[in-house]
Coordinates of C-alpha atoms in Angstrom, one line a residue:
Chain A
M30 CA 18.9 21.5 -1.8
P31 CA 17.0 18.1 -1.2
M32 CA 14.1 17.5 -3.4
I33 CA 10.7 17.8 -1.9
L34 CA 8.6 14.9 -3.0
K35 CA 5.1 15.4 -4.4
F36 CA 2.6 12.8 -3.7
E37 CA 0.0 11.6 -6.1
T38 CA -3.2 9.7 -5.5
L39 CA -2.6 6.0 -5.9
T40 CA -4.4 4.4 -8.9
R41 CA -3.9 1.1 -10.6
E42 CA -2.8 2.9 -13.8
A43 CA -0.2 5.1 -12.3
F44 CA 1.2 2.3 -10.2
A45 CA 1.2 -0.3 -13.0
P46 CA 5.0 0.2 -13.8
F47 CA 5.7 -0.8 -10.2
G48 CA 3.2 -3.5 -9.5
D49 CA -0.5 -3.9 -8.5
V50 CA -2.9 -1.9 -6.5
V51 CA -5.0 -4.3 -4.4
E52 CA -8.5 -2.7 -3.9
A53 CA -12.2 -3.8 -4.2
V54 CA -13.5 -1.3 -6.9
D55 CA -16.0 -1.7 -9.6
S56 CA -13.3 -1.5 -12.3
V57 CA -11.6 -4.7 -11.4
H58 CA -12.9 -8.2 -12.2
H59 CA -15.5 -9.2 -9.6
F60 CA -18.3 -11.7 -9.3
T61 CA -20.9 -12.9 -6.7
I62 CA -20.4 -16.1 -4.7
N63 CA -21.7 -17.7 -1.6
A64 CA -25.3 -17.7 -2.7
G65 CA -25.4 -13.9 -3.2
N66 CA -23.8 -13.0 0.1
T67 CA -20.3 -12.2 -1.1
E68 CA -18.7 -10.2 -3.8
R69 CA -15.3 -11.5 -4.9
Y70 CA -12.8 -9.0 -6.3
H71 CA -10.6 -11.6 -8.0
D72 CA -6.9 -12.1 -8.4
L73 CA -5.8 -8.5 -7.8
A74 CA -2.0 -9.0 -7.6
H75 CA 0.6 -10.8 -9.5
L76 CA 2.2 -12.9 -6.7
A77 CA 5.5 -14.0 -7.9
V78 CA 8.3 -16.1 -6.3
D79 CA 11.3 -17.9 -7.6
D80 CA 11.5 -21.7 -7.8
K81 CA 13.6 -22.0 -4.6
G82 CA 11.4 -19.8 -2.4
H83 CA 7.8 -19.9 -1.4
L84 CA 5.2 -17.3 -0.4
I85 CA 4.5 -16.6 3.3
A86 CA 2.0 -14.4 5.1
S87 CA 3.3 -12.1 8.0
I88 CA 2.0 -8.9 9.8
L89 CA 4.2 -5.9 9.8
R90 CA 3.6 -3.2 12.4
G91 CA 5.1 0.1 11.3
Q92 CA 5.5 3.0 13.7
P93 CA 4.3 6.3 12.2
R94 CA 7.0 8.3 10.4
E95 CA 7.5 11.8 11.7
L96 CA 7.1 14.4 8.9
P97 CA 9.1 16.0 7.4
F98 CA 10.9 12.7 6.8
T99 CA 14.1 12.3 4.7
I100 CA 14.3 9.5 2.2
Q101 CA 18.0 8.4 2.1
E102 CA 17.8 4.7 0.9
M103 CA 15.7 2.4 -1.1
E104 CA 15.5 -1.4 -1.2
R105 CA 14.3 -4.1 -3.6
H106 CA 13.5 -7.8 -3.5
P107 CA 14.7 -9.4 -6.8
K108 CA 13.3 -12.9 -6.1
A109 CA 9.7 -12.2 -5.4
S110 CA 6.8 -9.8 -5.2
Q111 CA 5.9 -8.2 -1.9
L112 CA 2.2 -7.3 -1.0
F113 CA 1.2 -4.9 1.7
M114 CA -2.4 -4.7 2.7
P115 CA -3.3 -2.1 5.4
L116 CA -5.2 -3.5 8.4
S117 CA -5.5 -0.5 10.6
G118 CA -7.8 1.7 8.6
R119 CA -5.2 4.5 8.1
A120 CA -3.6 6.0 4.9
Y121 CA 0.1 5.5 4.2
L122 CA 2.8 6.5 1.8
V123 CA 4.7 4.6 -0.9
V124 CA 7.8 5.8 -2.5
V125 CA 9.1 3.7 -5.5
A126 CA 11.5 3.9 -8.5
A127 CA 11.7 2.0 -11.7
R128 CA 13.3 -1.4 -11.7
D129 CA 16.3 -1.0 -14.0
A130 CA 19.1 1.2 -12.8
Q131 CA 20.3 2.4 -9.4
P132 CA 17.6 4.8 -8.4
A133 CA 18.4 8.5 -8.2
V134 CA 16.3 11.2 -6.5
K135 CA 14.8 12.3 -9.8
D136 CA 13.5 8.8 -10.4
L137 CA 11.4 8.6 -7.3
Q138 CA 7.7 8.5 -7.5
A139 CA 5.5 9.0 -4.5
F140 CA 1.9 7.8 -3.8
L141 CA -0.5 8.6 -1.1
C142 CA -2.5 5.3 -0.5
S143 CA -5.8 5.1 1.2
S144 CA -6.7 2.8 4.0
N145 CA -8.5 0.6 1.5
Q146 CA -5.6 0.2 -0.9
G147 CA -2.9 -2.4 -0.8
V148 CA 0.2 -2.4 -2.9
N149 CA 2.0 -5.3 -4.5
Y150 CA 5.5 -4.5 -5.6
A151 CA 6.6 -6.5 -8.5
P152 CA 10.0 -8.4 -8.1
G153 CA 12.9 -6.0 -8.3
V154 CA 11.0 -2.7 -7.9
W155 CA 12.9 -0.3 -5.8
H156 CA 10.8 1.0 -2.8
H157 CA 11.2 2.6 0.6
P158 CA 10.5 0.6 3.7
L159 CA 7.1 1.0 5.2
L160 CA 5.9 4.5 5.6
A161 CA 3.0 4.4 8.2
L162 CA 1.3 7.7 9.2
D163 CA -0.2 9.1 12.3
K164 CA -0.2 5.9 14.6
A165 CA 1.3 2.4 14.6
S166 CA -0.3 0.6 11.7
D167 CA -0.5 -3.1 10.8
F168 CA -0.2 -4.5 7.3
L169 CA -0.6 -8.0 6.1
V170 CA 2.4 -8.9 4.0
V171 CA 2.7 -11.6 1.4
D172 CA 6.4 -12.1 0.4
R173 CA 9.0 -14.8 0.2
A174 CA 10.9 -17.2 2.4
G175 CA 13.7 -19.3 1.0
P176 CA 17.4 -19.5 0.5
G177 CA 19.5 -16.8 -0.9
E178 CA 19.8 -13.0 -0.5
N179 CA 16.5 -11.3 -1.4
C180 CA 17.1 -7.7 -0.3
D181 CA 19.3 -5.1 -2.2
V182 CA 19.6 -1.8 -0.4
V183 CA 20.9 1.4 -2.1
Q184 CA 21.8 4.7 -0.6
L185 CA 20.6 7.7 -2.6
S186 CA 23.3 10.2 -3.6
E187 CA 21.0 13.0 -2.6
A188 CA 18.3 13.1 -0.1
A189 CA 14.5 13.5 -0.9
I190 CA 12.1 14.9 1.7
I191 CA 8.5 13.9 2.4
P192 CA 7.0 17.2 3.5
V193 CA 4.2 17.6 6.1
L194 CA 1.0 16.6 4.2
D195 CA -1.9 18.9 3.8
Chain B
M16 CA -34.4 -29.8 17.3
P17 CA -31.6 -28.0 15.5
M18 CA -28.4 -27.7 17.5
I19 CA -27.6 -24.2 18.8
L20 CA -23.9 -23.5 18.1
K21 CA -21.7 -22.3 21.0
F22 CA -19.0 -19.9 20.0
E23 CA -15.5 -20.0 21.6
T24 CA -12.9 -17.3 21.4
L25 CA -10.5 -17.9 18.6
T26 CA -7.0 -18.9 19.7
R27 CA -4.0 -20.4 17.8
E28 CA -4.2 -23.5 20.0
A29 CA -7.9 -24.2 19.5
F30 CA -7.8 -23.5 15.8
A31 CA -4.7 -25.7 15.2
P32 CA -6.6 -28.7 13.9
F33 CA -8.1 -26.5 11.2
G34 CA -5.3 -24.3 10.3
D35 CA -3.7 -21.1 11.4
V36 CA -4.7 -17.9 13.3
V37 CA -3.0 -14.8 11.7
E38 CA -2.4 -12.3 14.4
A39 CA 0.3 -10.0 15.5
V40 CA 0.8 -11.1 19.2
D41 CA 3.9 -11.5 21.4
S42 CA 3.6 -15.3 21.4
V43 CA 4.4 -15.7 17.7
H44 CA 7.9 -15.3 16.1
H45 CA 8.6 -11.6 15.6
F46 CA 11.6 -9.4 15.1
T47 CA 12.5 -5.8 14.3
I48 CA 13.2 -4.6 10.9
N49 CA 13.5 -1.3 8.9
A50 CA 16.1 0.3 11.2
G51 CA 13.8 -0.1 14.3
N52 CA 10.7 1.3 12.7
T53 CA 8.8 -2.0 12.0
E54 CA 8.1 -5.2 14.0
R55 CA 7.6 -8.2 11.7
Y56 CA 5.3 -11.1 13.0
H57 CA 6.7 -13.6 10.7
D58 CA 5.3 -16.5 8.6
L59 CA 2.0 -16.8 10.4
A60 CA 0.2 -19.3 8.1
H61 CA 0.9 -22.4 6.2
L62 CA 0.1 -21.3 2.7
A63 CA -0.2 -24.5 0.6
V64 CA -1.1 -25.1 -3.0
D65 CA -1.0 -28.1 -5.3
D66 CA 1.6 -28.3 -8.2
K67 CA -0.8 -27.3 -10.8
G68 CA -2.3 -24.3 -9.1
H69 CA -0.8 -21.0 -7.8
L70 CA -1.7 -18.6 -5.0
I71 CA -3.7 -15.5 -5.7
A72 CA -4.8 -12.5 -3.6
S73 CA -8.4 -11.2 -3.8
I74 CA -10.8 -9.2 -1.7
L75 CA -14.0 -10.7 -0.6
R76 CA -16.8 -8.4 0.6
G77 CA -19.4 -10.3 2.7
Q78 CA -22.8 -8.9 3.6
P79 CA -23.5 -9.3 7.3
R80 CA -25.4 -12.4 8.2
E81 CA -28.8 -11.9 10.0
L82 CA -28.8 -13.8 13.4
P83 CA -30.2 -16.3 14.2
F84 CA -28.6 -17.9 11.1
T85 CA -29.0 -21.5 10.0
I86 CA -26.0 -23.4 8.9
Q87 CA -27.0 -26.0 6.4
E88 CA -24.0 -26.6 4.2
M89 CA -20.2 -26.6 4.5
E90 CA -17.5 -26.5 1.9
R91 CA -13.8 -27.4 1.5
H92 CA -11.0 -26.7 -0.9
P93 CA -8.8 -29.9 -1.2
K94 CA -6.1 -28.4 -3.4
A95 CA -5.0 -25.4 -1.4
S96 CA -5.2 -23.5 1.8
Q97 CA -7.5 -20.4 2.1
L98 CA -6.5 -17.4 4.2
F99 CA -9.0 -14.7 5.3
M100 CA -7.7 -11.5 6.8
P101 CA -10.4 -9.0 8.0
L102 CA -9.9 -5.4 6.6
S103 CA -12.9 -3.7 7.9
G104 CA -12.2 -3.6 11.7
R105 CA -15.1 -5.9 12.6
A106 CA -15.5 -9.2 14.4
Y107 CA -16.7 -12.2 12.3
L108 CA -17.6 -15.9 12.8
V109 CA -16.0 -19.1 11.7
V110 CA -17.6 -22.5 11.7
V111 CA -15.3 -25.5 10.8
A112 CA -15.3 -29.3 11.1
A113 CA -12.4 -31.7 11.0
R114 CA -11.0 -32.8 7.7
D115 CA -11.7 -36.5 7.4
A116 CA -15.3 -37.5 7.1
Q117 CA -18.4 -35.9 5.9
P118 CA -19.2 -33.3 8.6
A119 CA -22.2 -33.8 10.8
V120 CA -23.7 -31.2 13.0
K121 CA -22.1 -32.7 16.1
D122 CA -18.6 -32.2 14.5
L123 CA -19.0 -28.5 14.0
Q124 CA -16.8 -26.1 16.0
A125 CA -17.6 -22.4 16.1
F126 CA -15.2 -19.5 16.8
L127 CA -15.7 -15.8 17.3
C128 CA -12.8 -14.0 15.6
S129 CA -11.7 -10.5 16.5
S130 CA -11.1 -7.7 13.9
N131 CA -7.4 -8.3 14.4
Q132 CA -7.4 -12.1 13.7
G133 CA -7.2 -13.7 10.3
V134 CA -7.8 -17.4 9.7
N135 CA -6.0 -19.7 7.3
Y136 CA -7.9 -23.0 6.5
A137 CA -5.6 -25.9 5.8
P138 CA -6.4 -27.8 2.6
G139 CA -9.5 -29.9 2.9
V140 CA -10.8 -28.4 6.1
W141 CA -14.6 -28.1 6.0
H142 CA -15.7 -24.6 6.7
H143 CA -18.9 -22.4 6.3
P144 CA -18.6 -19.7 3.8
L145 CA -17.9 -16.1 5.0
L146 CA -19.9 -15.0 8.1
A147 CA -19.5 -11.3 8.4
L148 CA -21.4 -9.5 11.2
D149 CA -23.1 -6.2 11.6
K150 CA -22.1 -4.4 8.3
A151 CA -20.6 -5.4 4.9
S152 CA -17.0 -6.4 5.6
D153 CA -13.9 -6.8 3.4
F154 CA -11.4 -9.6 3.8
L155 CA -8.1 -10.1 2.0
V156 CA -8.1 -13.7 0.8
V157 CA -5.1 -15.7 -0.3
D158 CA -6.3 -18.9 -2.1
R159 CA -5.8 -20.8 -5.3
A160 CA -6.3 -20.4 -9.0
G161 CA -5.6 -23.3 -11.4
P162 CA -7.1 -26.2 -13.2
G163 CA -9.4 -28.7 -11.7
E164 CA -12.3 -28.5 -9.2
N165 CA -11.3 -27.1 -5.8
C166 CA -14.6 -26.8 -3.9
D167 CA -16.5 -29.6 -2.4
V168 CA -19.9 -28.7 -0.9
V169 CA -21.8 -30.9 1.6
Q170 CA -25.4 -30.5 2.9
L171 CA -25.7 -31.2 6.5
S172 CA -28.3 -33.8 7.5
E173 CA -29.5 -31.6 10.4
A174 CA -29.2 -27.8 10.6
A175 CA -27.3 -25.9 13.2
I176 CA -28.2 -22.5 14.4
I177 CA -26.0 -19.4 15.1
P178 CA -27.9 -17.7 17.8
V179 CA -28.1 -13.9 18.4
L180 CA -24.7 -13.2 20.1
D181 CA -24.5 -11.6 23.5

């Protein structure tokens, strides 16, 4: 029997083992600039890159996943962090597993992310590729360019299912 | 008589002297990833930072400017680029001037940016602080943290006016 994933609401605390939540909320460090016009929610992600690479900005346009959806593989980027910020005003899903071992289905953790929340995967954190919902959705992505392989992919020995969401 | 600014549509070509336009359009380098699910519009901005600083990601929430609005000062960041990506689905304005001299009103160039277009100011490019329209608007910003002063501000000797837009 494949495991049915349970999704939890994305919070900074719950996601801390995997990286950062990028959102403008009162609980993060913020201050006023531009003569009172603008509130700056400051330095929300640990952007990391190895010495040989550099950070780049791209836009990823993901087609919506059809639910139920089967999770069969996970990937990780050992040389840099990877930030996804939603641009299309739609919720999306994140499925991650802790950094250390080969991930198994029991290690997966699943988050429902609101349209105002970005995520920044720390280097080496296993995650499923983009899981957009409902319609094609754009994300600003900050990740790495540079020499060397920076994407490990692993097949899960058992599948996990993203159910139709309530 | 203050000068009334004329706004042009933001294009990569027109903005090239000032930095990059960050948008997912056919004319930029793009390719398919994630087993066909995702189109990646790749490396859309020249993110630049001096050796002593590093890039950070923040969210800036700008209150809408009331039009007509008077432009009286400009700023620049000599040590790094600064990327603004709109998150709230609203158009916004950009006013820039070429890098070299102290900007004068005659040097200003004004762009109307769509909700799908980000801008990345090259290091040292004079620009006006955030010019949101209509409602409070969030932007993902990638700029610099690190030692040393990284914001020059100059008062314009004459004012320029952003008129009520058609």
